[in-house]
C-alpha cells in the first residue's frame, strides 16, 4: 500500500509493501521482522499503541519510516543524512500513522 505522510512540513510517499523490509535489511543489516512481530503482539493488548512504540524503540521507528519512504523515493539520502535534516522528529506521529498500515499490509487476507 502506498500512502503519504507529512513529517515536519515535508510530504513523503511511503510504501508498506514487503519491499520496505528488504530495504531495511539492506540498509541496517538486520531483519525488521522480529521488531514488527514484537510490536504487533504488544499492540494486541495496548489500546493506545504506546507499548508497541516503546517496544520498537524510537530509532527503529525512524529507520522503518526511512525504509518505507525509500521504497517510493529512489533519491532519498542515506538514513543518517536524512534524519539529521530534522530539528525535531515526531516519532509518535510517525508511528501512529505508519504502523497500522504496516500491520495491515503484512497480515493475511482471507478471500
PDB file of C-alpha atoms in Angstrom:
ATOM      1  CA  UNK A   1       0.000   0.000   0.000  1.00  0.00           C
ATOM      2  CA  UNK A   2       1.296   3.472  -0.867  1.00  0.00           C
ATOM      3  CA  UNK A   3       0.333   6.361   1.400  1.00  0.00           C
ATOM      4  CA  UNK A   4       1.522   9.878   2.147  1.00  0.00           C
ATOM      5  CA  UNK A   5       2.805  11.236   5.443  1.00  0.00           C
ATOM      6  CA  UNK A   6       3.717  14.778   6.459  1.00  0.00           C
ATOM      7  CA  UNK A   7       6.848  14.917   8.589  1.00  0.00           C
ATOM      8  CA  UNK A   8       7.768  18.401   9.799  1.00  0.00           C
ATOM      9  CA  UNK A   9       6.173  20.094   6.799  1.00  0.00           C
ATOM     10  CA  UNK A  10       7.578  17.679   4.205  1.00  0.00           C
ATOM     11  CA  UNK A  11       5.247  15.363   2.305  1.00  0.00           C
ATOM     12  CA  UNK A  12       6.606  11.857   1.752  1.00  0.00           C
ATOM     13  CA  UNK A  13       5.068   8.986  -0.133  1.00  0.00           C
ATOM     14  CA  UNK A  14       5.778   5.668   1.523  1.00  0.00           C
ATOM     15  CA  UNK A  15       5.132   2.020   0.834  1.00  0.00           C
ATOM     16  CA  UNK A  16       4.284  -0.632   3.386  1.00  0.00           C
ATOM     17  CA  UNK A  17       4.766  -3.437   0.891  1.00  0.00           C
ATOM     18  CA  UNK A  18       7.230  -6.225   1.665  1.00  0.00           C
ATOM     19  CA  UNK A  19       9.839  -4.184  -0.191  1.00  0.00           C
ATOM     20  CA  UNK A  20      10.369  -1.920   2.810  1.00  0.00           C
ATOM     21  CA  UNK A  21      11.573  -4.947   4.785  1.00  0.00           C
ATOM     22  CA  UNK A  22      14.190  -5.679   2.131  1.00  0.00           C
ATOM     23  CA  UNK A  23      15.239  -2.017   2.116  1.00  0.00           C
ATOM     24  CA  UNK A  24      15.547  -2.065   5.927  1.00  0.00           C
ATOM     25  CA  UNK A  25      17.693  -5.209   5.886  1.00  0.00           C
ATOM     26  CA  UNK A  26      19.894  -3.858   3.104  1.00  0.00           C
ATOM     27  CA  UNK A  27      20.489  -0.548   4.873  1.00  0.00           C
ATOM     28  CA  UNK A  28      20.690  -1.604   8.516  1.00  0.00           C
ATOM     29  CA  UNK A  29      21.990  -5.186   8.172  1.00  0.00           C
ATOM     30  CA  UNK A  30      19.243  -6.674  10.323  1.00  0.00           C
ATOM     31  CA  UNK A  31      15.833  -8.154   9.759  1.00  0.00           C
ATOM     32  CA  UNK A  32      12.940  -5.905  10.770  1.00  0.00           C
ATOM     33  CA  UNK A  33      10.514  -8.847  11.003  1.00  0.00           C
ATOM     34  CA  UNK A  34      11.300  -9.517  14.663  1.00  0.00           C
ATOM     35  CA  UNK A  35      10.712  -5.868  15.523  1.00  0.00           C
ATOM     36  CA  UNK A  36       7.392  -5.832  13.665  1.00  0.00           C
ATOM     37  CA  UNK A  37       6.183  -9.119  15.180  1.00  0.00           C
ATOM     38  CA  UNK A  38       7.092  -7.896  18.655  1.00  0.00           C
ATOM     39  CA  UNK A  39       5.179  -4.668  18.041  1.00  0.00           C
ATOM     40  CA  UNK A  40       2.131  -6.493  16.681  1.00  0.00           C
ATOM     41  CA  UNK A  41       1.947  -8.661  19.798  1.00  0.00           C
ATOM     42  CA  UNK A  42       2.257  -5.587  22.044  1.00  0.00           C
ATOM     43  CA  UNK A  43      -0.420  -3.731  20.101  1.00  0.00           C
ATOM     44  CA  UNK A  44      -2.906  -6.563  20.672  1.00  0.00           C
ATOM     45  CA  UNK A  45      -3.104  -5.702  24.378  1.00  0.00           C
ATOM     46  CA  UNK A  46      -2.466  -1.953  24.293  1.00  0.00           C
ATOM     47  CA  UNK A  47      -5.336   0.351  23.362  1.00  0.00           C
ATOM     48  CA  UNK A  48      -3.121   3.430  22.974  1.00  0.00           C
ATOM     49  CA  UNK A  49      -0.374   1.747  20.960  1.00  0.00           C
ATOM     50  CA  UNK A  50       2.298   3.258  23.202  1.00  0.00           C
ATOM     51  CA  UNK A  51       3.555  -0.139  24.366  1.00  0.00           C
ATOM     52  CA  UNK A  52       4.153  -1.177  20.759  1.00  0.00           C
ATOM     53  CA  UNK A  53       6.010   2.066  20.082  1.00  0.00           C
ATOM     54  CA  UNK A  54       8.134   1.629  23.201  1.00  0.00           C
ATOM     55  CA  UNK A  55       8.966  -1.970  22.281  1.00  0.00           C
ATOM     56  CA  UNK A  56      10.050  -0.980  18.791  1.00  0.00           C
ATOM     57  CA  UNK A  57      12.181   1.930  20.006  1.00  0.00           C
ATOM     58  CA  UNK A  58      12.411   5.436  18.619  1.00  0.00           C
ATOM     59  CA  UNK A  59      15.448   4.812  16.428  1.00  0.00           C
ATOM     60  CA  UNK A  60      13.848   1.747  14.868  1.00  0.00           C
ATOM     61  CA  UNK A  61      10.672   3.725  14.147  1.00  0.00           C
ATOM     62  CA  UNK A  62      12.755   6.337  12.325  1.00  0.00           C
ATOM     63  CA  UNK A  63      14.557   3.547  10.430  1.00  0.00           C
ATOM     64  CA  UNK A  64      11.256   1.917   9.479  1.00  0.00           C
ATOM     65  CA  UNK A  65       9.902   5.275   8.292  1.00  0.00           C
ATOM     66  CA  UNK A  66      13.020   5.887   6.191  1.00  0.00           C
ATOM     67  CA  UNK A  67      12.816   2.387   4.701  1.00  0.00           C
ATOM     68  CA  UNK A  68       9.138   2.783   3.769  1.00  0.00           C
ATOM     69  CA  UNK A  69       9.837   6.185   2.205  1.00  0.00           C
ATOM     70  CA  UNK A  70      12.947   4.898   0.399  1.00  0.00           C
ATOM     71  CA  UNK A  71      10.834   2.315  -1.455  1.00  0.00           C
ATOM     72  CA  UNK A  72       8.954   5.194  -3.113  1.00  0.00           C
ATOM     73  CA  UNK A  73      11.781   7.760  -3.310  1.00  0.00           C
ATOM     74  CA  UNK A  74      14.868   6.353  -5.001  1.00  0.00           C
ATOM     75  CA  UNK A  75      16.687   9.684  -4.485  1.00  0.00           C
ATOM     76  CA  UNK A  76      16.357   9.772  -0.685  1.00  0.00           C
ATOM     77  CA  UNK A  77      19.544  10.468   1.209  1.00  0.00           C
ATOM     78  CA  UNK A  78      21.139   7.751   3.350  1.00  0.00           C
ATOM     79  CA  UNK A  79      19.369   7.385   6.696  1.00  0.00           C
ATOM     80  CA  UNK A  80      21.892   9.297   8.808  1.00  0.00           C
ATOM     81  CA  UNK A  81      21.890  12.291   6.446  1.00  0.00           C
ATOM     82  CA  UNK A  82      18.093  12.224   6.125  1.00  0.00           C
ATOM     83  CA  UNK A  83      17.416  12.093   9.868  1.00  0.00           C
ATOM     84  CA  UNK A  84      19.932  14.863  10.592  1.00  0.00           C
ATOM     85  CA  UNK A  85      17.841  17.264   8.476  1.00  0.00           C
ATOM     86  CA  UNK A  86      15.126  17.308  11.145  1.00  0.00           C
ATOM     87  CA  UNK A  87      15.389  19.639  14.125  1.00  0.00           C
ATOM     88  CA  UNK A  88      12.645  17.503  15.642  1.00  0.00           C
ATOM     89  CA  UNK A  89      11.396  14.101  14.518  1.00  0.00           C
ATOM     90  CA  UNK A  90       7.781  13.349  15.541  1.00  0.00           C
ATOM     91  CA  UNK A  91       8.279   9.688  16.439  1.00  0.00           C
ATOM     92  CA  UNK A  92       4.835   9.229  17.967  1.00  0.00           C
ATOM     93  CA  UNK A  93       3.054  10.806  14.985  1.00  0.00           C
ATOM     94  CA  UNK A  94       5.086   8.755  12.506  1.00  0.00           C
ATOM     95  CA  UNK A  95       4.494   5.542  14.445  1.00  0.00           C
ATOM     96  CA  UNK A  96       0.753   6.045  14.871  1.00  0.00           C
ATOM     97  CA  UNK A  97       0.325   6.824  11.171  1.00  0.00           C
ATOM     98  CA  UNK A  98       2.645   4.218   9.663  1.00  0.00           C
ATOM     99  CA  UNK A  99       2.492   1.180  11.958  1.00  0.00           C
ATOM    100  CA  UNK A 100      -1.194   0.365  11.403  1.00  0.00           C
ATOM    101  CA  UNK A 101      -0.578   0.421   7.633  1.00  0.00           C
ATOM    102  CA  UNK A 102       2.421  -1.866   8.046  1.00  0.00           C
ATOM    103  CA  UNK A 103       0.461  -4.273  10.235  1.00  0.00           C
ATOM    104  CA  UNK A 104      -2.376  -4.295   7.713  1.00  0.00           C
ATOM    105  CA  UNK A 105      -0.079  -4.861   4.741  1.00  0.00           C
ATOM    106  CA  UNK A 106       1.671  -7.804   6.359  1.00  0.00           C
ATOM    107  CA  UNK A 107      -1.397  -9.595   7.669  1.00  0.00           C
ATOM    108  CA  UNK A 108      -3.013 -12.315   5.652  1.00  0.00           C
ATOM    109  CA  UNK A 109      -6.248 -11.550   3.895  1.00  0.00           C
ATOM    110  CA  UNK A 110      -8.987 -14.157   3.586  1.00  0.00           C
ATOM    111  CA  UNK A 111     -10.926 -14.355   0.356  1.00  0.00           C
TER     112      UNK A 111
END
